[in-house]
Amino acid sequence: MTFYGFAKSVVYTIFKPWYRVQAIGVENIPKEGGVLLCSNHISVIDPIVVGIMQPRPVHYMAKEELFKLPVLGNVVRKCNAFPVKRGFNDREALRTGLKLLKDGHVFGLFPEGTRSKTGELGKGLAGAGFFALRTEAQVVPCAVIGPYKSLRKLKVVYGKPIDLTEMRQTKASAEQVTEIIMSEIDKLIKEHKKASA
């Protein structure tokens, strides 16, 4: 078993009962091929929860400062994260993300770029559209719904892959594609919040 697989099983065993995590739509994650998994962002724990509740290993960008910490840096790297310079147009990080998708991996991304302070979905940055347009990866919207509080139900909803065929053919802008991705995430949030009411 890889370090990633071991860490995933340990964290799953702890987090699933603690946060009463319910995964919905896991079948929407393609079993193979590149996948751009785009989620809203309400907590620092989001990358962990979004990753452990579906079967495939997920790769994430993480701020480069984390990789400079003696122990944590090595753990983060072994958990399939790669560094990105925040506040800069980090071409190396962009190349890494593109290569992951073209090589058939799952690349997790939070299009808002930062956690929402209100819990409401914010505006997405063009990065999500950039990766979607530069590859043939399937784009899967994801919504994390509910508070991160012990024994309170938390939902992780994986939507169906977004059909971007027309957007790719008409050479839509990265901003336009990001808007579509954010719209699908918003639909998931509203639909499942309503179902929980």
mmCIF file of C-alpha atoms in Angstrom:
data_model
loop_
_atom_site.group_PDB
_atom_site.id
_atom_site.type_symbol
_atom_site.label_atom_id
_atom_site.label_comp_id
_atom_site.label_asym_id
_atom_site.label_seq_id
_atom_site.Cartn_x
_atom_site.Cartn_y
_atom_site.Cartn_z
ATOM 1 C CA MET A 1 0.000 0.000 0.000
ATOM 2 C CA THR A 2 1.252 3.501 -0.863
ATOM 3 C CA PHE A 3 1.609 6.216 1.767
ATOM 4 C CA TYR A 4 -1.327 7.993 0.118
ATOM 5 C CA GLY A 5 -3.504 4.889 0.371
ATOM 6 C CA PHE A 6 -2.536 4.321 4.013
ATOM 7 C CA ALA A 7 -3.154 7.965 4.957
ATOM 8 C CA LYS A 8 -6.481 7.966 3.126
ATOM 9 C CA SER A 9 -7.742 4.873 4.954
ATOM 10 C CA VAL A 10 -6.700 6.247 8.357
ATOM 11 C CA VAL A 11 -8.261 9.674 7.782
ATOM 12 C CA TYR A 12 -11.431 8.122 6.335
ATOM 13 C CA THR A 13 -11.847 5.979 9.445
ATOM 14 C CA ILE A 14 -11.631 9.077 11.641
ATOM 15 C CA PHE A 15 -13.427 11.706 9.588
ATOM 16 C CA LYS A 16 -16.416 9.747 8.284
ATOM 17 C CA PRO A 17 -18.007 9.064 11.692
ATOM 18 C CA TRP A 18 -16.730 12.270 13.319
ATOM 19 C CA TYR A 19 -18.335 14.563 10.739
ATOM 20 C CA ARG A 20 -21.000 12.049 9.676
ATOM 21 C CA VAL A 21 -19.834 12.521 6.103
ATOM 22 C CA GLN A 22 -22.268 11.439 3.413
ATOM 23 C CA ALA A 23 -20.920 11.043 -0.120
ATOM 24 C CA ILE A 24 -23.416 11.514 -2.950
ATOM 25 C CA GLY A 25 -22.792 10.904 -6.647
ATOM 26 C CA VAL A 26 -19.535 8.974 -6.304
ATOM 27 C CA GLU A 27 -20.557 7.084 -9.439
ATOM 28 C CA ASN A 28 -20.133 10.354 -11.372
ATOM 29 C CA ILE A 29 -16.346 10.206 -10.980
ATOM 30 C CA PRO A 30 -14.979 8.651 -14.206
ATOM 31 C CA LYS A 31 -13.130 5.452 -13.409
ATOM 32 C CA GLU A 32 -10.218 6.377 -15.661
ATOM 33 C CA GLY A 33 -8.776 9.284 -17.604
ATOM 34 C CA GLY A 34 -8.016 12.841 -16.582
ATOM 35 C CA VAL A 35 -10.536 14.460 -14.244
ATOM 36 C CA LEU A 36 -10.633 18.086 -13.125
ATOM 37 C CA LEU A 37 -12.519 17.925 -9.828
ATOM 38 C CA CYS A 38 -13.787 21.429 -8.974
ATOM 39 C CA SER A 39 -15.276 22.167 -5.559
ATOM 40 C CA ASN A 40 -16.446 25.058 -3.427
ATOM 41 C CA HIS A 41 -14.144 25.926 -0.529
ATOM 42 C CA ILE A 42 -15.444 26.389 3.031
ATOM 43 C CA SER A 43 -12.694 24.851 5.180
ATOM 44 C CA VAL A 44 -8.999 23.962 5.210
ATOM 45 C CA ILE A 45 -10.195 20.368 5.527
ATOM 46 C CA ASP A 46 -12.002 20.435 2.161
ATOM 47 C CA PRO A 47 -9.138 18.877 0.158
ATOM 48 C CA ILE A 48 -9.027 15.931 2.542
ATOM 49 C CA VAL A 49 -12.771 15.310 2.624
ATOM 50 C CA VAL A 50 -13.275 15.754 -1.124
ATOM 51 C CA GLY A 51 -10.395 13.330 -1.740
ATOM 52 C CA ILE A 52 -11.204 10.541 0.704
ATOM 53 C CA MET A 53 -14.891 10.214 -0.177
ATOM 54 C CA GLN A 54 -14.272 9.017 -3.736
ATOM 55 C CA PRO A 55 -12.139 6.102 -4.960
ATOM 56 C CA ARG A 56 -9.368 7.674 -7.039
ATOM 57 C CA PRO A 57 -6.214 9.391 -5.758
ATOM 58 C CA VAL A 58 -6.510 13.174 -6.020
ATOM 59 C CA HIS A 59 -3.667 15.621 -6.632
ATOM 60 C CA TYR A 60 -3.833 19.180 -5.301
ATOM 61 C CA MET A 61 -1.903 22.411 -5.433
ATOM 62 C CA ALA A 62 -0.749 23.595 -2.005
ATOM 63 C CA LYS A 63 0.990 26.807 -1.032
ATOM 64 C CA GLU A 64 4.735 26.366 -1.299
ATOM 65 C CA GLU A 65 5.308 27.440 2.322
ATOM 66 C CA LEU A 66 3.907 24.100 3.484
ATOM 67 C CA PHE A 67 6.644 22.187 1.660
ATOM 68 C CA LYS A 68 9.342 24.064 3.572
ATOM 69 C CA LEU A 69 8.156 22.758 6.947
ATOM 70 C CA PRO A 70 10.411 19.913 8.184
ATOM 71 C CA VAL A 71 7.889 17.105 8.723
ATOM 72 C CA LEU A 72 4.622 18.392 7.292
ATOM 73 C CA GLY A 73 6.243 19.268 3.985
ATOM 74 C CA ASN A 74 7.218 15.664 3.335
ATOM 75 C CA VAL A 75 3.764 14.396 4.353
ATOM 76 C CA VAL A 76 2.007 16.893 2.080
ATOM 77 C CA ARG A 77 4.199 15.871 -0.848
ATOM 78 C CA LYS A 78 3.515 12.153 -0.253
ATOM 79 C CA CYS A 79 -0.211 12.940 -0.229
ATOM 80 C CA ASN A 80 -0.011 13.948 -3.913
ATOM 81 C CA ALA A 81 0.223 17.703 -3.403
ATOM 82 C CA PHE A 82 2.557 19.947 -5.378
ATOM 83 C CA PRO A 83 3.678 23.502 -4.594
ATOM 84 C CA VAL A 84 2.248 26.692 -6.009
ATOM 85 C CA LYS A 85 3.441 30.239 -5.381
ATOM 86 C CA ARG A 86 0.443 32.188 -4.148
ATOM 87 C CA GLY A 87 -0.072 35.617 -5.646
ATOM 88 C CA PHE A 88 2.068 34.807 -8.684
ATOM 89 C CA ASN A 89 1.435 33.386 -12.119
ATOM 90 C CA ASP A 90 3.276 30.158 -11.292
ATOM 91 C CA ARG A 91 4.000 28.593 -14.670
ATOM 92 C CA GLU A 92 5.632 25.517 -13.162
ATOM 93 C CA ALA A 93 2.496 24.765 -11.132
ATOM 94 C CA LEU A 94 0.335 25.284 -14.234
ATOM 95 C CA ARG A 95 2.506 22.867 -16.213
ATOM 96 C CA THR A 96 2.306 20.303 -13.422
ATOM 97 C CA GLY A 97 -1.498 20.543 -13.306
ATOM 98 C CA LEU A 98 -1.789 20.186 -17.079
ATOM 99 C CA LYS A 99 0.537 17.175 -17.118
ATOM 100 C CA LEU A 100 -1.451 15.442 -14.370
ATOM 101 C CA LEU A 101 -4.658 15.809 -16.363
ATOM 102 C CA LYS A 102 -3.081 14.766 -19.656
ATOM 103 C CA ASP A 103 -1.545 11.714 -17.952
ATOM 104 C CA GLY A 104 -4.988 10.608 -16.764
ATOM 105 C CA HIS A 105 -4.938 11.642 -13.105
ATOM 106 C CA VAL A 106 -7.523 13.404 -10.931
ATOM 107 C CA PHE A 107 -6.609 17.011 -10.198
ATOM 108 C CA GLY A 108 -8.606 18.666 -7.421
ATOM 109 C CA LEU A 109 -9.128 22.408 -7.671
ATOM 110 C CA PHE A 110 -10.973 25.061 -5.669
ATOM 111 C CA PRO A 111 -11.824 27.687 -8.310
ATOM 112 C CA GLU A 112 -12.544 30.400 -5.724
ATOM 113 C CA GLY A 113 -8.851 30.338 -4.875
ATOM 114 C CA THR A 114 -9.455 30.827 -1.169
ATOM 115 C CA ARG A 115 -11.884 29.766 1.535
ATOM 116 C CA SER A 116 -15.239 31.503 1.693
ATOM 117 C CA LYS A 117 -15.520 33.503 4.922
ATOM 118 C CA THR A 118 -19.315 33.476 4.766
ATOM 119 C CA GLY A 119 -19.828 29.925 3.547
ATOM 120 C CA GLU A 120 -21.446 31.290 0.394
ATOM 121 C CA LEU A 121 -20.049 30.411 -3.024
ATOM 122 C CA GLY A 122 -17.702 33.117 -4.287
ATOM 123 C CA LYS A 123 -16.531 34.067 -7.758
ATOM 124 C CA GLY A 124 -14.360 31.539 -9.526
ATOM 125 C CA LEU A 125 -10.942 32.418 -10.900
ATOM 126 C CA ALA A 126 -9.968 31.746 -14.501
ATOM 127 C CA GLY A 127 -7.627 28.893 -13.535
ATOM 128 C CA ALA A 128 -10.380 26.272 -13.617
ATOM 129 C CA GLY A 129 -11.346 27.288 -17.152
ATOM 130 C CA PHE A 130 -7.692 27.325 -18.178
ATOM 131 C CA PHE A 131 -7.165 23.690 -17.167
ATOM 132 C CA ALA A 132 -10.502 22.629 -18.661
ATOM 133 C CA LEU A 133 -9.744 24.226 -22.042
ATOM 134 C CA ARG A 134 -6.118 23.109 -22.301
ATOM 135 C CA THR A 135 -6.905 19.413 -21.786
ATOM 136 C CA GLU A 136 -9.545 16.860 -22.700
ATOM 137 C CA ALA A 137 -10.089 16.024 -19.028
ATOM 138 C CA GLN A 138 -13.612 15.506 -17.788
ATOM 139 C CA VAL A 139 -14.697 18.306 -15.464
ATOM 140 C CA VAL A 140 -16.635 17.157 -12.404
ATOM 141 C CA PRO A 141 -18.321 19.745 -10.149
ATOM 142 C CA CYS A 142 -18.329 19.049 -6.423
ATOM 143 C CA ALA A 143 -20.084 20.657 -3.448
ATOM 144 C CA VAL A 144 -19.181 20.436 0.229
ATOM 145 C CA ILE A 145 -22.319 21.218 2.242
ATOM 146 C CA GLY A 146 -22.747 21.589 5.979
ATOM 147 C CA PRO A 147 -20.723 22.674 8.993
ATOM 148 C CA TYR A 148 -17.511 20.969 10.026
ATOM 149 C CA LYS A 149 -18.815 20.179 13.492
ATOM 150 C CA SER A 150 -18.594 16.872 15.304
ATOM 151 C CA LEU A 151 -21.578 14.602 14.773
ATOM 152 C CA ARG A 152 -23.287 17.111 12.453
ATOM 153 C CA LYS A 153 -23.983 15.772 8.991
ATOM 154 C CA LEU A 154 -21.614 16.899 6.224
ATOM 155 C CA LYS A 155 -22.358 16.197 2.566
ATOM 156 C CA VAL A 156 -19.896 15.845 -0.275
ATOM 157 C CA VAL A 157 -21.767 15.855 -3.576
ATOM 158 C CA TYR A 158 -20.090 14.885 -6.853
ATOM 159 C CA GLY A 159 -22.020 16.079 -9.907
ATOM 160 C CA LYS A 160 -22.092 14.634 -13.385
ATOM 161 C CA PRO A 161 -19.229 15.624 -15.714
ATOM 162 C CA ILE A 162 -19.896 18.935 -17.446
ATOM 163 C CA ASP A 163 -20.200 18.766 -21.226
ATOM 164 C CA LEU A 164 -17.733 21.380 -22.458
ATOM 165 C CA THR A 165 -17.573 20.142 -26.063
ATOM 166 C CA GLU A 166 -19.145 23.279 -27.528
ATOM 167 C CA MET A 167 -17.102 25.607 -25.325
ATOM 168 C CA ARG A 168 -13.902 23.902 -26.459
ATOM 169 C CA GLN A 169 -14.911 23.975 -30.127
ATOM 170 C CA THR A 170 -15.876 27.664 -30.084
ATOM 171 C CA LYS A 171 -12.706 28.539 -28.183
ATOM 172 C CA ALA A 172 -14.532 30.104 -25.249
ATOM 173 C CA SER A 173 -12.485 32.078 -22.757
ATOM 174 C CA ALA A 174 -11.196 30.592 -19.520
ATOM 175 C CA GLU A 175 -13.426 33.032 -17.635
ATOM 176 C CA GLN A 176 -16.543 31.824 -19.488
ATOM 177 C CA VAL A 177 -15.770 28.183 -18.771
ATOM 178 C CA THR A 178 -15.085 28.942 -15.116
ATOM 179 C CA GLU A 179 -18.506 30.621 -14.898
ATOM 180 C CA ILE A 180 -20.146 27.445 -16.179
ATOM 181 C CA ILE A 181 -18.229 25.315 -13.684
ATOM 182 C CA MET A 182 -19.216 27.633 -10.817
ATOM 183 C CA SER A 183 -22.828 27.568 -11.975
ATOM 184 C CA GLU A 184 -22.869 23.759 -11.777
ATOM 185 C CA ILE A 185 -21.320 23.831 -8.299
ATOM 186 C CA ASP A 186 -23.966 26.365 -7.255
ATOM 187 C CA LYS A 187 -26.743 24.096 -8.554
ATOM 188 C CA LEU A 188 -25.409 21.203 -6.482
ATOM 189 C CA ILE A 189 -25.266 23.355 -3.337
ATOM 190 C CA LYS A 190 -28.800 24.704 -3.765
ATOM 191 C CA GLU A 191 -30.292 21.344 -4.697
ATOM 192 C CA HIS A 192 -28.849 19.491 -1.728
ATOM 193 C CA LYS A 193 -29.353 22.272 0.797
ATOM 194 C CA LYS A 194 -33.012 22.293 -0.212
ATOM 195 C CA ALA A 195 -33.178 18.506 0.159
ATOM 196 C CA SER A 196 -31.773 18.792 3.689
ATOM 197 C CA ALA A 197 -34.222 21.521 4.751
#
